[in-house]
Amino acid sequence: MYKWDERYDTEEFVFGTEPNDFILEILHHLPKQGRALDLATGEGRNAAFLAQHGLEVLGVDLSDVGLQKAKKLAELKGVRFAIQQADLTEFDFPQEHYAVITNIFCHFTEPNRSEVYRRVIDALEPGGLFVGVFYHPEQIMFGTGGPSDPTMLGTLRDMVDVFGGLEWIVAEHVRREVYEGSRHTGQSSLIRLLGRKPL
């Protein structure tokens, strides 16, 4: 069984049912309507939140088990959003299509990182927003979530460079407590990005 299917194969929502706190913090920047893409949506917590706030959301993930739980969460929250099972390295990103793209704790090694995120930028409509939260390399020292492979993690400079062309509203490296289900708990080292595609 695929490792993320195994991880999600439990009654609990392993990352919780509430959105990532950075999405809550930057909510006032997000449009009240338009299309949104939630990358590596997992059990759907961030997709559900975006749908609650008026966006037409597609959640994409490789794990069918996670996506079935995303359907369940949508029912629990009383919202609707579309889901699609796909490997993001092979996903067909439409050009200039989304008002918002979110990527919360989805990590790639190079060259996939640069290739996927170039297509993410292309998929944003002019003026569209990218919201990203990633673990910093020092997260391995904290051991409170995220990949154990340091090649999957980037510094703030690495991540800003890979999203070259966006205008940064927020681009920061922070250390803070994270409590998101059983899989992300405790002091963490995070890269948090909010960028706008130029008009």
mmCIF file of N, CA and C in Angstrom, residues 66-199:
data_model
loop_
_atom_site.group_PDB
_atom_site.id
_atom_site.type_symbol
_atom_site.label_atom_id
_atom_site.label_comp_id
_atom_site.label_asym_id
_atom_site.label_seq_id
_atom_site.Cartn_x
_atom_site.Cartn_y
_atom_site.Cartn_z
ATOM 1 N N GLY A 66 -6.855 9.239 1.290
ATOM 2 C CA GLY A 66 -6.980 10.619 1.740
ATOM 3 C C GLY A 66 -8.153 11.327 1.087
ATOM 4 N N LEU A 67 -8.323 11.118 -0.208
ATOM 5 C CA LEU A 67 -9.397 11.804 -0.936
ATOM 6 C C LEU A 67 -10.779 11.326 -0.485
ATOM 7 N N GLN A 68 -10.901 10.050 -0.156
ATOM 8 C CA GLN A 68 -12.190 9.571 0.357
ATOM 9 C C GLN A 68 -12.503 10.227 1.704
ATOM 10 N N LYS A 69 -11.468 10.464 2.507
ATOM 11 C CA LYS A 69 -11.688 11.170 3.768
ATOM 12 C C LYS A 69 -11.985 12.651 3.519
ATOM 13 N N ALA A 70 -11.434 13.216 2.447
ATOM 14 C CA ALA A 70 -11.756 14.600 2.082
ATOM 15 C C ALA A 70 -13.242 14.721 1.737
ATOM 16 N N LYS A 71 -13.773 13.727 1.045
ATOM 17 C CA LYS A 71 -15.213 13.710 0.759
ATOM 18 C C LYS A 71 -16.017 13.700 2.059
ATOM 19 N N LYS A 72 -15.576 12.874 2.983
ATOM 20 C CA LYS A 72 -16.255 12.777 4.281
ATOM 21 C C LYS A 72 -16.191 14.110 5.022
ATOM 22 N N LEU A 73 -15.034 14.758 4.987
ATOM 23 C CA LEU A 73 -14.897 16.041 5.674
ATOM 24 C C LEU A 73 -15.789 17.096 5.032
ATOM 25 N N ALA A 74 -15.885 17.093 3.701
ATOM 26 C CA ALA A 74 -16.769 18.043 3.020
ATOM 27 C C ALA A 74 -18.209 17.876 3.512
ATOM 28 N N GLU A 75 -18.632 16.633 3.675
ATOM 29 C CA GLU A 75 -19.985 16.376 4.186
ATOM 30 C C GLU A 75 -20.127 16.893 5.614
ATOM 31 N N LEU A 76 -19.124 16.629 6.435
ATOM 32 C CA LEU A 76 -19.167 17.083 7.828
ATOM 33 C C LEU A 76 -19.217 18.606 7.932
ATOM 34 N N LYS A 77 -18.512 19.272 7.009
ATOM 35 C CA LYS A 77 -18.443 20.739 7.027
ATOM 36 C C LYS A 77 -19.595 21.385 6.262
ATOM 37 N N GLY A 78 -20.353 20.581 5.523
ATOM 38 C CA GLY A 78 -21.464 21.120 4.752
ATOM 39 C C GLY A 78 -21.036 21.948 3.555
ATOM 40 N N VAL A 79 -19.914 21.538 2.920
ATOM 41 C CA VAL A 79 -19.419 22.256 1.748
ATOM 42 C C VAL A 79 -19.204 21.269 0.610
ATOM 43 N N ARG A 80 -18.959 21.828 -0.576
ATOM 44 C CA ARG A 80 -18.671 20.991 -1.732
ATOM 45 C C ARG A 80 -17.371 21.457 -2.361
ATOM 46 N N PHE A 81 -16.516 20.510 -2.707
ATOM 47 C CA PHE A 81 -15.350 20.805 -3.536
ATOM 48 C C PHE A 81 -14.990 19.562 -4.332
ATOM 49 N N ALA A 82 -14.371 19.771 -5.460
ATOM 50 C CA ALA A 82 -13.993 18.666 -6.348
ATOM 51 C C ALA A 82 -12.685 18.051 -5.870
ATOM 52 N N ILE A 83 -12.508 16.774 -6.168
ATOM 53 C CA ILE A 83 -11.256 16.094 -5.862
ATOM 54 C C ILE A 83 -10.745 15.393 -7.110
ATOM 55 N N GLN A 84 -9.436 15.213 -7.172
ATOM 56 C CA GLN A 84 -8.821 14.495 -8.284
ATOM 57 C C GLN A 84 -7.591 13.763 -7.785
ATOM 58 N N GLN A 85 -7.496 12.484 -8.102
ATOM 59 C CA GLN A 85 -6.318 11.706 -7.745
ATOM 60 C C GLN A 85 -5.262 11.892 -8.824
ATOM 61 N N ALA A 86 -4.085 12.366 -8.432
ATOM 62 C CA ALA A 86 -3.023 12.611 -9.403
ATOM 63 C C ALA A 86 -1.687 12.759 -8.702
ATOM 64 N N ASP A 87 -0.638 12.389 -9.400
ATOM 65 C CA ASP A 87 0.739 12.671 -9.007
ATOM 66 C C ASP A 87 1.040 14.092 -9.478
ATOM 67 N N LEU A 88 1.401 14.971 -8.568
ATOM 68 C CA LEU A 88 1.598 16.375 -8.941
ATOM 69 C C LEU A 88 2.743 16.572 -9.924
ATOM 70 N N THR A 89 3.678 15.639 -9.962
ATOM 71 C CA THR A 89 4.762 15.763 -10.947
ATOM 72 C C THR A 89 4.259 15.477 -12.354
ATOM 73 N N GLU A 90 3.057 14.893 -12.465
ATOM 74 C CA GLU A 90 2.478 14.582 -13.771
ATOM 75 C C GLU A 90 1.156 15.308 -14.009
ATOM 76 N N PHE A 91 0.732 16.097 -13.056
ATOM 77 C CA PHE A 91 -0.563 16.772 -13.138
ATOM 78 C C PHE A 91 -0.568 17.799 -14.266
ATOM 79 N N ASP A 92 -1.674 17.856 -14.992
ATOM 80 C CA ASP A 92 -1.814 18.787 -16.112
ATOM 81 C C ASP A 92 -2.369 20.117 -15.584
ATOM 82 N N PHE A 93 -1.466 21.021 -15.234
ATOM 83 C CA PHE A 93 -1.883 22.331 -14.734
ATOM 84 C C PHE A 93 -2.397 23.185 -15.889
ATOM 85 N N PRO A 94 -3.647 23.657 -15.832
ATOM 86 C CA PRO A 94 -4.136 24.556 -16.886
ATOM 87 C C PRO A 94 -3.465 25.924 -16.787
ATOM 88 N N GLN A 95 -3.317 26.589 -17.888
ATOM 89 C CA GLN A 95 -2.643 27.883 -17.931
ATOM 90 C C GLN A 95 -3.565 29.000 -17.438
ATOM 91 N N GLU A 96 -3.035 29.854 -16.566
ATOM 92 C CA GLU A 96 -3.718 31.078 -16.108
ATOM 93 C C GLU A 96 -5.176 30.810 -15.737
ATOM 94 N N HIS A 97 -5.381 29.841 -14.850
ATOM 95 C CA HIS A 97 -6.719 29.328 -14.577
ATOM 96 C C HIS A 97 -7.202 29.609 -13.151
ATOM 97 N N TYR A 98 -6.297 29.673 -12.189
ATOM 98 C CA TYR A 98 -6.690 29.722 -10.785
ATOM 99 C C TYR A 98 -6.451 31.089 -10.150
ATOM 100 N N ALA A 99 -7.420 31.506 -9.330
ATOM 101 C CA ALA A 99 -7.269 32.737 -8.547
ATOM 102 C C ALA A 99 -6.394 32.497 -7.325
ATOM 103 N N VAL A 100 -6.409 31.260 -6.812
ATOM 104 C CA VAL A 100 -5.647 30.886 -5.618
ATOM 105 C C VAL A 100 -5.098 29.470 -5.800
ATOM 106 N N ILE A 101 -3.837 29.272 -5.467
ATOM 107 C CA ILE A 101 -3.263 27.927 -5.368
ATOM 108 C C ILE A 101 -2.603 27.814 -4.002
ATOM 109 N N THR A 102 -2.978 26.774 -3.260
ATOM 110 C CA THR A 102 -2.400 26.538 -1.940
ATOM 111 C C THR A 102 -1.545 25.271 -1.964
ATOM 112 N N ASN A 103 -0.445 25.331 -1.232
ATOM 113 C CA ASN A 103 0.446 24.188 -1.093
ATOM 114 C C ASN A 103 0.927 24.170 0.364
ATOM 115 N N ILE A 104 0.319 23.312 1.156
ATOM 116 C CA ILE A 104 0.617 23.272 2.587
ATOM 117 C C ILE A 104 1.333 21.953 2.906
ATOM 118 N N PHE A 105 2.622 22.070 3.212
ATOM 119 C CA PHE A 105 3.438 20.912 3.598
ATOM 120 C C PHE A 105 3.519 19.844 2.505
ATOM 121 N N CYS A 106 3.684 20.264 1.276
ATOM 122 C CA CYS A 106 3.968 19.327 0.181
ATOM 123 C C CYS A 106 5.379 19.636 -0.308
ATOM 124 N N HIS A 107 6.259 18.656 -0.253
ATOM 125 C CA HIS A 107 7.683 18.874 -0.528
ATOM 126 C C HIS A 107 8.165 17.987 -1.670
ATOM 127 N N PHE A 108 9.088 18.530 -2.451
ATOM 128 C CA PHE A 108 9.686 17.784 -3.557
ATOM 129 C C PHE A 108 11.200 17.939 -3.514
ATOM 130 N N THR A 109 11.886 16.930 -4.038
ATOM 131 C CA THR A 109 13.309 17.082 -4.316
ATOM 132 C C THR A 109 13.460 17.716 -5.696
ATOM 133 N N GLU A 110 14.642 18.262 -5.962
ATOM 134 C CA GLU A 110 14.927 18.729 -7.308
ATOM 135 C C GLU A 110 15.242 17.521 -8.207
ATOM 136 N N PRO A 111 14.931 17.601 -9.514
ATOM 137 C CA PRO A 111 14.410 18.775 -10.229
ATOM 138 C C PRO A 111 12.891 18.940 -10.170
ATOM 139 N N ASN A 112 12.186 17.999 -9.501
ATOM 140 C CA ASN A 112 10.724 18.088 -9.473
ATOM 141 C C ASN A 112 10.236 19.381 -8.840
ATOM 142 N N ARG A 113 10.944 19.846 -7.808
ATOM 143 C CA ARG A 113 10.513 21.078 -7.125
ATOM 144 C C ARG A 113 10.400 22.229 -8.121
ATOM 145 N N SER A 114 11.462 22.484 -8.856
ATOM 146 C CA SER A 114 11.454 23.610 -9.804
ATOM 147 C C SER A 114 10.441 23.398 -10.924
ATOM 148 N N GLU A 115 10.332 22.166 -11.399
ATOM 149 C CA GLU A 115 9.424 21.885 -12.512
ATOM 150 C C GLU A 115 7.966 22.051 -12.103
ATOM 151 N N VAL A 116 7.599 21.487 -10.948
ATOM 152 C CA VAL A 116 6.208 21.591 -10.492
ATOM 153 C C VAL A 116 5.850 23.039 -10.197
ATOM 154 N N TYR A 117 6.731 23.768 -9.513
ATOM 155 C CA TYR A 117 6.371 25.114 -9.102
ATOM 156 C C TYR A 117 6.410 26.109 -10.254
ATOM 157 N N ARG A 118 7.157 25.830 -11.287
ATOM 158 C CA ARG A 118 7.056 26.659 -12.494
ATOM 159 C C ARG A 118 5.674 26.503 -13.110
ATOM 160 N N ARG A 119 5.159 25.284 -13.106
ATOM 161 C CA ARG A 119 3.816 25.055 -13.653
ATOM 162 C C ARG A 119 2.743 25.640 -12.740
ATOM 163 N N VAL A 120 3.006 25.669 -11.431
ATOM 164 C CA VAL A 120 2.083 26.321 -10.501
ATOM 165 C C VAL A 120 1.954 27.804 -10.847
ATOM 166 N N ILE A 121 3.074 28.463 -11.051
ATOM 167 C CA ILE A 121 3.038 29.891 -11.402
ATOM 168 C C ILE A 121 2.287 30.103 -12.706
ATOM 169 N N ASP A 122 2.555 29.259 -13.690
ATOM 170 C CA ASP A 122 1.858 29.373 -14.977
ATOM 171 C C ASP A 122 0.353 29.174 -14.824
ATOM 172 N N ALA A 123 -0.056 28.360 -13.846
ATOM 173 C CA ALA A 123 -1.478 28.053 -13.659
ATOM 174 C C ALA A 123 -2.242 29.163 -12.952
ATOM 175 N N LEU A 124 -1.533 30.100 -12.323
ATOM 176 C CA LEU A 124 -2.202 31.236 -11.697
ATOM 177 C C LEU A 124 -2.649 32.240 -12.745
ATOM 178 N N GLU A 125 -3.850 32.745 -12.590
ATOM 179 C CA GLU A 125 -4.279 33.844 -13.457
ATOM 180 C C GLU A 125 -3.528 35.104 -13.033
ATOM 181 N N PRO A 126 -3.399 36.091 -13.923
ATOM 182 C CA PRO A 126 -2.751 37.347 -13.516
ATOM 183 C C PRO A 126 -3.439 37.937 -12.290
ATOM 184 N N GLY A 127 -2.650 38.281 -11.292
ATOM 185 C CA GLY A 127 -3.197 38.756 -10.026
ATOM 186 C C GLY A 127 -3.527 37.643 -9.051
ATOM 187 N N GLY A 128 -3.373 36.394 -9.489
ATOM 188 C CA GLY A 128 -3.669 35.251 -8.634
ATOM 189 C C GLY A 128 -2.662 35.094 -7.512
ATOM 190 N N LEU A 129 -3.068 34.391 -6.453
ATOM 191 C CA LEU A 129 -2.269 34.265 -5.242
ATOM 192 C C LEU A 129 -1.779 32.839 -5.037
ATOM 193 N N PHE A 130 -0.524 32.711 -4.642
ATOM 194 C CA PHE A 130 0.034 31.437 -4.203
ATOM 195 C C PHE A 130 0.242 31.489 -2.700
ATOM 196 N N VAL A 131 -0.240 30.456 -2.011
ATOM 197 C CA VAL A 131 -0.082 30.340 -0.560
ATOM 198 C C VAL A 131 0.699 29.063 -0.290
ATOM 199 N N GLY A 132 1.865 29.186 0.342
ATOM 200 C CA GLY A 132 2.686 28.011 0.590
ATOM 201 C C GLY A 132 3.232 27.964 2.007
ATOM 202 N N VAL A 133 3.227 26.775 2.598
ATOM 203 C CA VAL A 133 3.889 26.535 3.881
ATOM 204 C C VAL A 133 4.749 25.287 3.711
ATOM 205 N N PHE A 134 6.021 25.429 4.033
ATOM 206 C CA PHE A 134 6.984 24.348 3.853
ATOM 207 C C PHE A 134 7.848 24.243 5.107
ATOM 208 N N TYR A 135 8.382 23.068 5.327
ATOM 209 C CA TYR A 135 9.354 22.933 6.406
ATOM 210 C C TYR A 135 10.739 23.389 5.945
ATOM 211 N N HIS A 136 11.424 24.083 6.843
ATOM 212 C CA HIS A 136 12.809 24.524 6.655
ATOM 213 C C HIS A 136 13.739 23.345 6.966
ATOM 214 N N PRO A 137 14.964 23.299 6.409
ATOM 215 C CA PRO A 137 15.873 22.179 6.688
ATOM 216 C C PRO A 137 16.118 21.913 8.170
ATOM 217 N N GLU A 138 16.082 22.941 9.011
ATOM 218 C CA GLU A 138 16.338 22.692 10.429
ATOM 219 C C GLU A 138 15.178 21.961 11.108
ATOM 220 N N GLN A 139 14.065 21.788 10.391
ATOM 221 C CA GLN A 139 12.934 21.033 10.935
ATOM 222 C C GLN A 139 13.345 19.605 11.307
ATOM 223 N N ILE A 140 14.298 19.055 10.583
ATOM 224 C CA ILE A 140 14.746 17.691 10.883
ATOM 225 C C ILE A 140 15.250 17.602 12.321
ATOM 226 N N MET A 141 15.880 18.675 12.793
ATOM 227 C CA MET A 141 16.355 18.718 14.178
ATOM 228 C C MET A 141 15.179 18.698 15.162
ATOM 229 N N PHE A 142 14.068 19.379 14.809
ATOM 230 C CA PHE A 142 12.910 19.411 15.694
ATOM 231 C C PHE A 142 12.168 18.077 15.712
ATOM 232 N N GLY A 143 12.068 17.436 14.545
ATOM 233 C CA GLY A 143 11.426 16.131 14.479
ATOM 234 C C GLY A 143 9.954 16.120 14.817
ATOM 235 N N THR A 144 9.254 17.198 14.497
ATOM 236 C CA THR A 144 7.837 17.311 14.852
ATOM 237 C C THR A 144 6.928 17.229 13.628
ATOM 238 N N GLY A 145 7.423 16.662 12.553
ATOM 239 C CA GLY A 145 6.644 16.528 11.324
ATOM 240 C C GLY A 145 7.504 16.794 10.117
ATOM 241 N N GLY A 146 7.008 16.372 8.959
ATOM 242 C CA GLY A 146 7.703 16.654 7.713
ATOM 243 C C GLY A 146 8.686 15.578 7.292
ATOM 244 N N PRO A 147 9.293 15.759 6.117
ATOM 245 C CA PRO A 147 10.204 14.756 5.574
ATOM 246 C C PRO A 147 11.471 14.596 6.418
ATOM 247 N N SER A 148 12.009 13.403 6.402
ATOM 248 C CA SER A 148 13.308 13.153 7.052
ATOM 249 C C SER A 148 14.461 13.313 6.075
ATOM 250 N N ASP A 149 14.141 13.485 4.782
ATOM 251 C CA ASP A 149 15.147 13.650 3.739
ATOM 252 C C ASP A 149 15.438 15.140 3.566
ATOM 253 N N PRO A 150 16.635 15.618 3.930
ATOM 254 C CA PRO A 150 16.917 17.055 3.847
ATOM 255 C C PRO A 150 16.874 17.610 2.430
ATOM 256 N N THR A 151 17.042 16.751 1.417
ATOM 257 C CA THR A 151 17.000 17.246 0.036
ATOM 258 C C THR A 151 15.585 17.662 -0.381
ATOM 259 N N MET A 152 14.588 17.313 0.425
ATOM 260 C CA MET A 152 13.213 17.726 0.133
ATOM 261 C C MET A 152 12.883 19.089 0.724
ATOM 262 N N LEU A 153 13.798 19.637 1.517
ATOM 263 C CA LEU A 153 13.531 20.881 2.244
ATOM 264 C C LEU A 153 14.417 22.002 1.720
ATOM 265 N N GLY A 154 13.873 23.209 1.732
ATOM 266 C CA GLY A 154 14.628 24.363 1.249
ATOM 267 C C GLY A 154 14.615 25.506 2.247
ATOM 268 N N THR A 155 15.627 26.358 2.154
ATOM 269 C CA THR A 155 15.666 27.583 2.946
ATOM 270 C C THR A 155 14.691 28.601 2.358
ATOM 271 N N LEU A 156 14.530 29.714 3.049
ATOM 272 C CA LEU A 156 13.680 30.784 2.520
ATOM 273 C C LEU A 156 14.190 31.236 1.159
ATOM 274 N N ARG A 157 15.489 31.425 1.018
ATOM 275 C CA ARG A 157 16.055 31.842 -0.268
ATOM 276 C C ARG A 157 15.779 30.814 -1.354
ATOM 277 N N ASP A 158 15.942 29.530 -1.015
ATOM 278 C CA ASP A 158 15.658 28.465 -1.990
ATOM 279 C C ASP A 158 14.225 28.553 -2.491
ATOM 280 N N MET A 159 13.290 28.719 -1.576
ATOM 281 C CA MET A 159 11.878 28.688 -1.952
ATOM 282 C C MET A 159 11.451 29.962 -2.673
ATOM 283 N N VAL A 160 11.980 31.096 -2.262
ATOM 284 C CA VAL A 160 11.689 32.339 -2.981
ATOM 285 C C VAL A 160 12.230 32.256 -4.408
ATOM 286 N N ASP A 161 13.424 31.697 -4.553
ATOM 287 C CA ASP A 161 14.022 31.578 -5.888
ATOM 288 C C ASP A 161 13.210 30.656 -6.790
ATOM 289 N N VAL A 162 12.711 29.556 -6.231
ATOM 290 C CA VAL A 162 12.003 28.587 -7.058
ATOM 291 C C VAL A 162 10.651 29.142 -7.526
ATOM 292 N N PHE A 163 10.116 30.105 -6.788
ATOM 293 C CA PHE A 163 8.883 30.771 -7.195
ATOM 294 C C PHE A 163 9.176 32.135 -7.818
ATOM 295 N N GLY A 164 10.295 32.258 -8.477
ATOM 296 C CA GLY A 164 10.681 33.523 -9.095
ATOM 297 C C GLY A 164 9.607 34.062 -10.019
ATOM 298 N N GLY A 165 9.353 35.359 -9.902
ATOM 299 C CA GLY A 165 8.333 36.002 -10.729
ATOM 300 C C GLY A 165 7.117 36.418 -9.936
ATOM 301 N N LEU A 166 6.932 35.867 -8.739
ATOM 302 C CA LEU A 166 5.824 36.308 -7.896
ATOM 303 C C LEU A 166 6.229 37.549 -7.115
ATOM 304 N N GLU A 167 5.245 38.374 -6.811
ATOM 305 C CA GLU A 167 5.461 39.546 -5.963
ATOM 306 C C GLU A 167 5.097 39.140 -4.535
ATOM 307 N N TRP A 168 6.047 39.276 -3.615
ATOM 308 C CA TRP A 168 5.857 38.715 -2.282
ATOM 309 C C TRP A 168 5.105 39.668 -1.355
ATOM 310 N N ILE A 169 4.027 39.155 -0.797
ATOM 311 C CA ILE A 169 3.286 39.832 0.260
ATOM 312 C C ILE A 169 3.819 39.360 1.612
ATOM 313 N N VAL A 170 4.064 38.057 1.711
ATOM 314 C CA VAL A 170 4.714 37.452 2.887
ATOM 315 C C VAL A 170 5.753 36.461 2.376
ATOM 316 N N ALA A 171 6.963 36.572 2.883
ATOM 317 C CA ALA A 171 8.013 35.579 2.600
ATOM 318 C C ALA A 171 8.874 35.535 3.854
ATOM 319 N N GLU A 172 8.680 34.505 4.678
ATOM 320 C CA GLU A 172 9.322 34.503 5.986
ATOM 321 C C GLU A 172 9.707 33.096 6.429
ATOM 322 N N HIS A 173 10.727 33.055 7.266
ATOM 323 C CA HIS A 173 11.126 31.837 7.978
ATOM 324 C C HIS A 173 10.793 32.066 9.444
ATOM 325 N N VAL A 174 9.946 31.206 10.005
ATOM 326 C CA VAL A 174 9.522 31.368 11.395
ATOM 327 C C VAL A 174 9.687 30.061 12.150
ATOM 328 N N ARG A 175 9.878 30.186 13.443
ATOM 329 C CA ARG A 175 9.851 29.033 14.343
ATOM 330 C C ARG A 175 8.650 29.219 15.254
ATOM 331 N N ARG A 176 7.770 28.246 15.269
ATOM 332 C CA ARG A 176 6.545 28.394 16.053
ATOM 333 C C ARG A 176 5.970 27.027 16.383
ATOM 334 N N GLU A 177 5.071 27.027 17.360
ATOM 335 C CA GLU A 177 4.368 25.802 17.721
ATOM 336 C C GLU A 177 3.311 25.499 16.653
ATOM 337 N N VAL A 178 3.244 24.246 16.255
ATOM 338 C CA VAL A 178 2.235 23.791 15.298
ATOM 339 C C VAL A 178 1.463 22.643 15.941
ATOM 340 N N TYR A 179 0.150 22.739 15.903
ATOM 341 C CA TYR A 179 -0.697 21.663 16.416
ATOM 342 C C TYR A 179 -1.773 21.365 15.375
ATOM 343 N N GLU A 180 -1.479 20.407 14.522
ATOM 344 C CA GLU A 180 -2.386 20.030 13.435
ATOM 345 C C GLU A 180 -2.512 18.504 13.435
ATOM 346 N N GLY A 181 -3.415 17.998 14.226
ATOM 347 C CA GLY A 181 -3.587 16.560 14.309
ATOM 348 C C GLY A 181 -2.384 15.893 14.947
ATOM 349 N N SER A 182 -2.325 14.577 14.812
ATOM 350 C CA SER A 182 -1.263 13.805 15.462
ATOM 351 C C SER A 182 0.056 13.834 14.700
ATOM 352 N N ARG A 183 0.044 14.268 13.439
ATOM 353 C CA ARG A 183 1.247 14.180 12.608
ATOM 354 C C ARG A 183 2.101 15.440 12.648
ATOM 355 N N HIS A 184 1.515 16.573 12.982
ATOM 356 C CA HIS A 184 2.246 17.842 13.071
ATOM 357 C C HIS A 184 2.000 18.428 14.452
ATOM 358 N N THR A 185 2.910 18.171 15.391
ATOM 359 C CA THR A 185 2.693 18.644 16.754
ATOM 360 C C THR A 185 4.009 19.074 17.378
ATOM 361 N N GLY A 186 4.067 20.359 17.793
ATOM 362 C CA GLY A 186 5.233 20.845 18.509
ATOM 363 C C GLY A 186 5.980 21.950 17.791
ATOM 364 N N GLN A 187 7.093 22.341 18.377
ATOM 365 C CA GLN A 187 7.917 23.418 17.822
ATOM 366 C C GLN A 187 8.389 23.053 16.413
ATOM 367 N N SER A 188 8.232 23.986 15.489
ATOM 368 C CA SER A 188 8.511 23.702 14.084
ATOM 369 C C SER A 188 9.215 24.878 13.427
ATOM 370 N N SER A 189 9.946 24.576 12.364
ATOM 371 C CA SER A 189 10.676 25.582 11.593
ATOM 372 C C SER A 189 10.059 25.641 10.197
ATOM 373 N N LEU A 190 9.457 26.784 9.869
ATOM 374 C CA LEU A 190 8.581 26.878 8.701
ATOM 375 C C LEU A 190 9.000 27.988 7.743
ATOM 376 N N ILE A 191 8.800 27.737 6.475
ATOM 377 C CA ILE A 191 8.821 28.771 5.437
ATOM 378 C C ILE A 191 7.366 29.083 5.103
ATOM 379 N N ARG A 192 6.982 30.364 5.156
ATOM 380 C CA ARG A 192 5.599 30.757 4.865
ATOM 381 C C ARG A 192 5.615 31.801 3.761
ATOM 382 N N LEU A 193 4.861 31.512 2.703
ATOM 383 C CA LEU A 193 4.882 32.354 1.508
ATOM 384 C C LEU A 193 3.470 32.738 1.074
ATOM 385 N N LEU A 194 3.319 34.001 0.743
ATOM 386 C CA LEU A 194 2.118 34.487 0.069
ATOM 387 C C LEU A 194 2.595 35.387 -1.050
ATOM 388 N N GLY A 195 2.386 34.965 -2.284
ATOM 389 C CA GLY A 195 2.858 35.726 -3.428
ATOM 390 C C GLY A 195 1.773 35.963 -4.437
ATOM 391 N N ARG A 196 1.868 37.079 -5.152
ATOM 392 C CA ARG A 196 0.888 37.438 -6.180
ATOM 393 C C ARG A 196 1.558 37.410 -7.554
ATOM 394 N N LYS A 197 0.857 36.816 -8.503
ATOM 395 C CA LYS A 197 1.346 36.831 -9.889
ATOM 396 C C LYS A 197 1.083 38.211 -10.471
ATOM 397 N N PRO A 198 2.073 38.836 -11.069
ATOM 398 C CA PRO A 198 1.860 40.189 -11.604
ATOM 399 C C PRO A 198 0.737 40.224 -12.651
ATOM 400 N N LEU A 199 0.050 41.340 -12.727
ATOM 401 C CA LEU A 199 -1.005 41.528 -13.716
ATOM 402 C C LEU A 199 -0.414 41.660 -15.114
#
